[in-house]
Coordinates of C-alpha atoms in Angstrom, one line a residue:
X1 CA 109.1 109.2 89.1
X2 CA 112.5 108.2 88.5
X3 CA 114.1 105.0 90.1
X4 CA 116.1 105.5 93.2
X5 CA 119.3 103.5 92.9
X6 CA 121.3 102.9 96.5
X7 CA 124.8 101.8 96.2
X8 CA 125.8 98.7 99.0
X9 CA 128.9 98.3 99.8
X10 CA 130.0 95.5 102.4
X11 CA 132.6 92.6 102.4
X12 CA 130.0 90.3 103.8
X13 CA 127.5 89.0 101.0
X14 CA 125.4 87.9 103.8
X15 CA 124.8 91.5 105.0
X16 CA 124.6 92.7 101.4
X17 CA 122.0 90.5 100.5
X18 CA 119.8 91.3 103.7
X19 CA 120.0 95.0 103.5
X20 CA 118.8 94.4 99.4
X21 CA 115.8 92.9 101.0
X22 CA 114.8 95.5 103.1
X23 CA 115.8 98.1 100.2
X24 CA 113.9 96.2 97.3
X25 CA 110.6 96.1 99.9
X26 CA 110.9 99.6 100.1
X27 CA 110.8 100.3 96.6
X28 CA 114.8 101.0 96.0
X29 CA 116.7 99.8 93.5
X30 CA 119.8 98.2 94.7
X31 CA 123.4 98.0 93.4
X32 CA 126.0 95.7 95.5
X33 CA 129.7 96.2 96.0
X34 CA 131.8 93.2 97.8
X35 CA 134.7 95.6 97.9
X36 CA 135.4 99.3 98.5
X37 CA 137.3 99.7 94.8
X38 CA 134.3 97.5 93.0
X39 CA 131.8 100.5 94.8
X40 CA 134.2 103.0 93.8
X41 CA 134.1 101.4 90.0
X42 CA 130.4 101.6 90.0
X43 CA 130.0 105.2 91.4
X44 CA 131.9 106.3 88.1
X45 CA 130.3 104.2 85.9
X46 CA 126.4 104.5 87.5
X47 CA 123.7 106.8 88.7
X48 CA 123.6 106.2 92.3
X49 CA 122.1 108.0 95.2
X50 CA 122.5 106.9 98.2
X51 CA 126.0 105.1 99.5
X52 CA 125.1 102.5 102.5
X53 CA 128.7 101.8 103.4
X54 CA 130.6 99.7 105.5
X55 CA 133.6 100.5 107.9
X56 CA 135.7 97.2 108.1
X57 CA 136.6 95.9 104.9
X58 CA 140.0 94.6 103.6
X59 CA 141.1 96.2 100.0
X60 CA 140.0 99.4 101.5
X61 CA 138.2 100.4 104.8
X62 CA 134.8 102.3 104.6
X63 CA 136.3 105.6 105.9
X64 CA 138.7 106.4 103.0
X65 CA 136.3 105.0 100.6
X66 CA 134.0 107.6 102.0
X67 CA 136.7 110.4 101.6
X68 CA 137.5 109.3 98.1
X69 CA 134.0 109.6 97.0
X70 CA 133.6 113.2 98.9
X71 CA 136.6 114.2 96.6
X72 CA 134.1 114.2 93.2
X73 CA 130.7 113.6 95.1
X74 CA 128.1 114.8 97.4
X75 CA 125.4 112.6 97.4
X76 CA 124.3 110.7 101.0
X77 CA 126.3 108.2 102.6
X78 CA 125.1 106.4 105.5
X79 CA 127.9 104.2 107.4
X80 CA 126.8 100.6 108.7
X81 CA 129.4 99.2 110.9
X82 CA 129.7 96.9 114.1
X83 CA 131.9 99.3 115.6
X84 CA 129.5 100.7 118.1
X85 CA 132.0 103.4 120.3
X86 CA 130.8 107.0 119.9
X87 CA 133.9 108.2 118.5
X88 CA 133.7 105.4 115.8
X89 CA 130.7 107.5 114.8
X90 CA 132.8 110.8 114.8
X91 CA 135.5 109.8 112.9
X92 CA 132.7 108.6 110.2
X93 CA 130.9 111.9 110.6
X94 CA 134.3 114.1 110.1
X95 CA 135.1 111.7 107.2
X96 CA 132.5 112.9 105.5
X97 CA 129.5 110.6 105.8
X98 CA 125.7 112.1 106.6
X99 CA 124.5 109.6 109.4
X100 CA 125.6 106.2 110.9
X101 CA 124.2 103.5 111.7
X102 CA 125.4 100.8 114.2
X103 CA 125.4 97.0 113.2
X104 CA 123.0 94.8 114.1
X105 CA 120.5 97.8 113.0
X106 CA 116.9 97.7 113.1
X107 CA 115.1 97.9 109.3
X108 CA 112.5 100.1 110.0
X109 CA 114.9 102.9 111.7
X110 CA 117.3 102.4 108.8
X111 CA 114.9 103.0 106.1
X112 CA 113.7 105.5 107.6
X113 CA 117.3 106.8 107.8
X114 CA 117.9 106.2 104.1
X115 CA 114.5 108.2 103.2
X116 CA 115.0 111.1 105.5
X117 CA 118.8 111.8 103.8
X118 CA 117.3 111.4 100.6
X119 CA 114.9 113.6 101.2
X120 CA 117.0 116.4 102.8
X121 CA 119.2 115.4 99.5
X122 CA 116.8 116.2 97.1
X123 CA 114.8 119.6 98.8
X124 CA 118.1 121.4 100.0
X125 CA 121.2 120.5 98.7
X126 CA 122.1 123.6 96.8
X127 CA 124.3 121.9 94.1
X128 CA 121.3 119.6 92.4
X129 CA 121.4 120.0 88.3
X130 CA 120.9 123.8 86.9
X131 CA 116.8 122.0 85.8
X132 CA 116.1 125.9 85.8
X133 CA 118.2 127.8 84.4
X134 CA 117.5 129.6 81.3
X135 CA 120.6 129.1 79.0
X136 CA 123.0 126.2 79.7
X137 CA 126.4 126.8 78.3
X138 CA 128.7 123.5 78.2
X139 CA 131.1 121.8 75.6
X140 CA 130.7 124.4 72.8
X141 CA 126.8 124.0 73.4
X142 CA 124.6 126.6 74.2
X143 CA 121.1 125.8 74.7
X144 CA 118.0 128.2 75.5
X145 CA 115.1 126.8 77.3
X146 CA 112.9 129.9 77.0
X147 CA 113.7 130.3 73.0
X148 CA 114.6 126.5 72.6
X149 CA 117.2 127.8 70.5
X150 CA 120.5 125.3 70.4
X151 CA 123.6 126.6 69.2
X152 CA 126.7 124.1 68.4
X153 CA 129.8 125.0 67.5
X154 CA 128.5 128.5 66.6
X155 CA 125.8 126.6 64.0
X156 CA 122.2 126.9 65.3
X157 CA 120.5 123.5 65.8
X158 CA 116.8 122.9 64.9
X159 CA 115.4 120.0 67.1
X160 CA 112.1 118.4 68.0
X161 CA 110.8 119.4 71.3
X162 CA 111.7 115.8 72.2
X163 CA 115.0 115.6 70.8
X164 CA 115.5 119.3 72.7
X165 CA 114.4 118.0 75.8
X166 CA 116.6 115.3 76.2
X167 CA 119.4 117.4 75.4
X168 CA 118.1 119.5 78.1
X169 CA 118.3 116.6 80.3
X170 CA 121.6 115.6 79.5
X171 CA 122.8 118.8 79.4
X172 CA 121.7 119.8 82.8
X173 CA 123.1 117.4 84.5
X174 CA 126.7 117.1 83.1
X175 CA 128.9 113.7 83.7
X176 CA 125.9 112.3 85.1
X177 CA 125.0 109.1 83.3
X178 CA 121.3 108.6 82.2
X179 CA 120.1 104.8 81.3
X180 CA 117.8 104.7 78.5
X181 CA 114.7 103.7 80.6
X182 CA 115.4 106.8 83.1
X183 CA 115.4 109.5 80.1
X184 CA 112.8 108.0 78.5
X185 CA 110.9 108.4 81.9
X186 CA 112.3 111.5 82.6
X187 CA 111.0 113.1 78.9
X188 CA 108.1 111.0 77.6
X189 CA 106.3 111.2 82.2
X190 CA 105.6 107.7 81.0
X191 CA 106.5 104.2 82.5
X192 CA 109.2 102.3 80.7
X193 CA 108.7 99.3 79.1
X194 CA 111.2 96.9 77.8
X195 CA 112.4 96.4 74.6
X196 CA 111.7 100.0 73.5
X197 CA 114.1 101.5 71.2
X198 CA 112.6 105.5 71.4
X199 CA 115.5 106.7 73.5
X200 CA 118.3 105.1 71.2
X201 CA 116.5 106.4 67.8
X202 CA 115.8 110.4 69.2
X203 CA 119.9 109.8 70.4
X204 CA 120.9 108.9 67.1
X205 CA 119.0 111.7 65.4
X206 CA 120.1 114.3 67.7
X207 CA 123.7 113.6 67.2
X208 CA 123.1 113.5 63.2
X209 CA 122.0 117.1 63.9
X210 CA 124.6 118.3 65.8
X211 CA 127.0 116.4 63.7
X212 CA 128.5 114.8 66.7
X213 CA 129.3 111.9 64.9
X214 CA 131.9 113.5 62.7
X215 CA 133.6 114.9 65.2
X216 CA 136.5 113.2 67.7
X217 CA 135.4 114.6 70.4
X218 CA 131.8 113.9 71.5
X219 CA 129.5 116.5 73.1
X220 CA 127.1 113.0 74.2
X221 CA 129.2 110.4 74.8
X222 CA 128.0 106.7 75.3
X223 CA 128.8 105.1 78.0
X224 CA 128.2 101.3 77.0
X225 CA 125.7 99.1 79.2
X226 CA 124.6 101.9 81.5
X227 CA 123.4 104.9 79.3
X228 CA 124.3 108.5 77.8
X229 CA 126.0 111.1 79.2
X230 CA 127.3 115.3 78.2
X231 CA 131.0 115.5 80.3
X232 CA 131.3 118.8 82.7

């Protein structure tokens, strides 16, 4: 199963760091944010999903933070904030995030929280990756999963059903950034281990097929220290 990655973003390290607690006992992996543009940095940059957000922070308060993200993304964000009124909780709501929590919070009612949006995330949102459709047409790419035939730049593409499912991957997902140990888990159903170059090697032999390294304009692009990544 892939790693769950949850995005913190509060002012307060002290709150950050507590809230990583609870998170890392629960199995998350956690990602902290001291400041509304750092989180917004890392959202472009990383797989996150889940957003645990504060309201009152100085570069840039939680609830345009939230609408910024709502512009591009949909995934869950959960508002924790010592503002306690009931129409604090609206305006978060209207704003765009999925639930809100009121500080001081109790852990086990806030994981809970975090599990149950992820959950409802992952069964019903409507606009998860296209993991089932037949023929995936993206960036002068055309790929088959019934035939496993890939077509690229009007050249057909023979690839290794390895090498074919990690385009798939990629593919499937577009912008979405994959880090090496989360494709190879994704492809190879097996636990990463470190210093394992697989992913890197299949990468470098997929784009030698596809040419991609001749061309200017990449069909998987590199995004350096995180992972790989096909552009919408």
């Amino acid at each position: 199963m892939k790693e769950t990655n949850i995005l913190v973003v509060d002012d307060e390290k002290e709150i950050a760091d507590l809230l990583e607690i609870y998170l890392i006992s629960d199995g998350f992996h956690v990602k902290k944010a001291y400041s509304a543009m750092e989180g917004l940095k890392m959202l472009q940059e990383q797989q996150i999903d889940l957003v645990l957000l504060d309201v009152m922070m100085p570069d840039m308060d939680g609830i345009t933070m939230c609408r910024r993200i709502r512009e591009t993304n949909n995934i869950p964000i959960i508002m924790v904030s010592a503002k306690t009124q009931e129409l604090d909780k609206i305006v978060g709501l209207t704003n765009g995030a999925d639930d809100y929590v009121s500080k001081p919070f109790n852990p086990l009612e806030l994981m809970a929280r975090v599990k149950s949006q992820l959950r409802r995330y992952r069964e019903l949102n409507p606009s998860r990756p296209q993991e089932n459709k037949e023929v995936i047409t993206l960036k002068n790419l055309e790929i088959n999963k019934v035939t496993h035939q890939v077509i690229c730049y009007g050249e057909s593409v023979k690839l290794t059903p390895i090498e074919f499912d990690i385009l798939y991957l990629l593919a499937s997902n577009p912008g979405r950034v994959f880090s090496t140990d989360e494709i190879f888990e994704r492809v190879w159903h097996e636990k990463f281990y470190e210093a394992n170059n697989t992913v890197m090697v299949h990468i470098r032999r997929l784009r030698g097929k596809m040419k991609d390294d001749t061309r200017e304009e990449k069909i998987i692009t590199t995004v350096w220290g995180v992972g790989y990544k096909i552009e919408a």
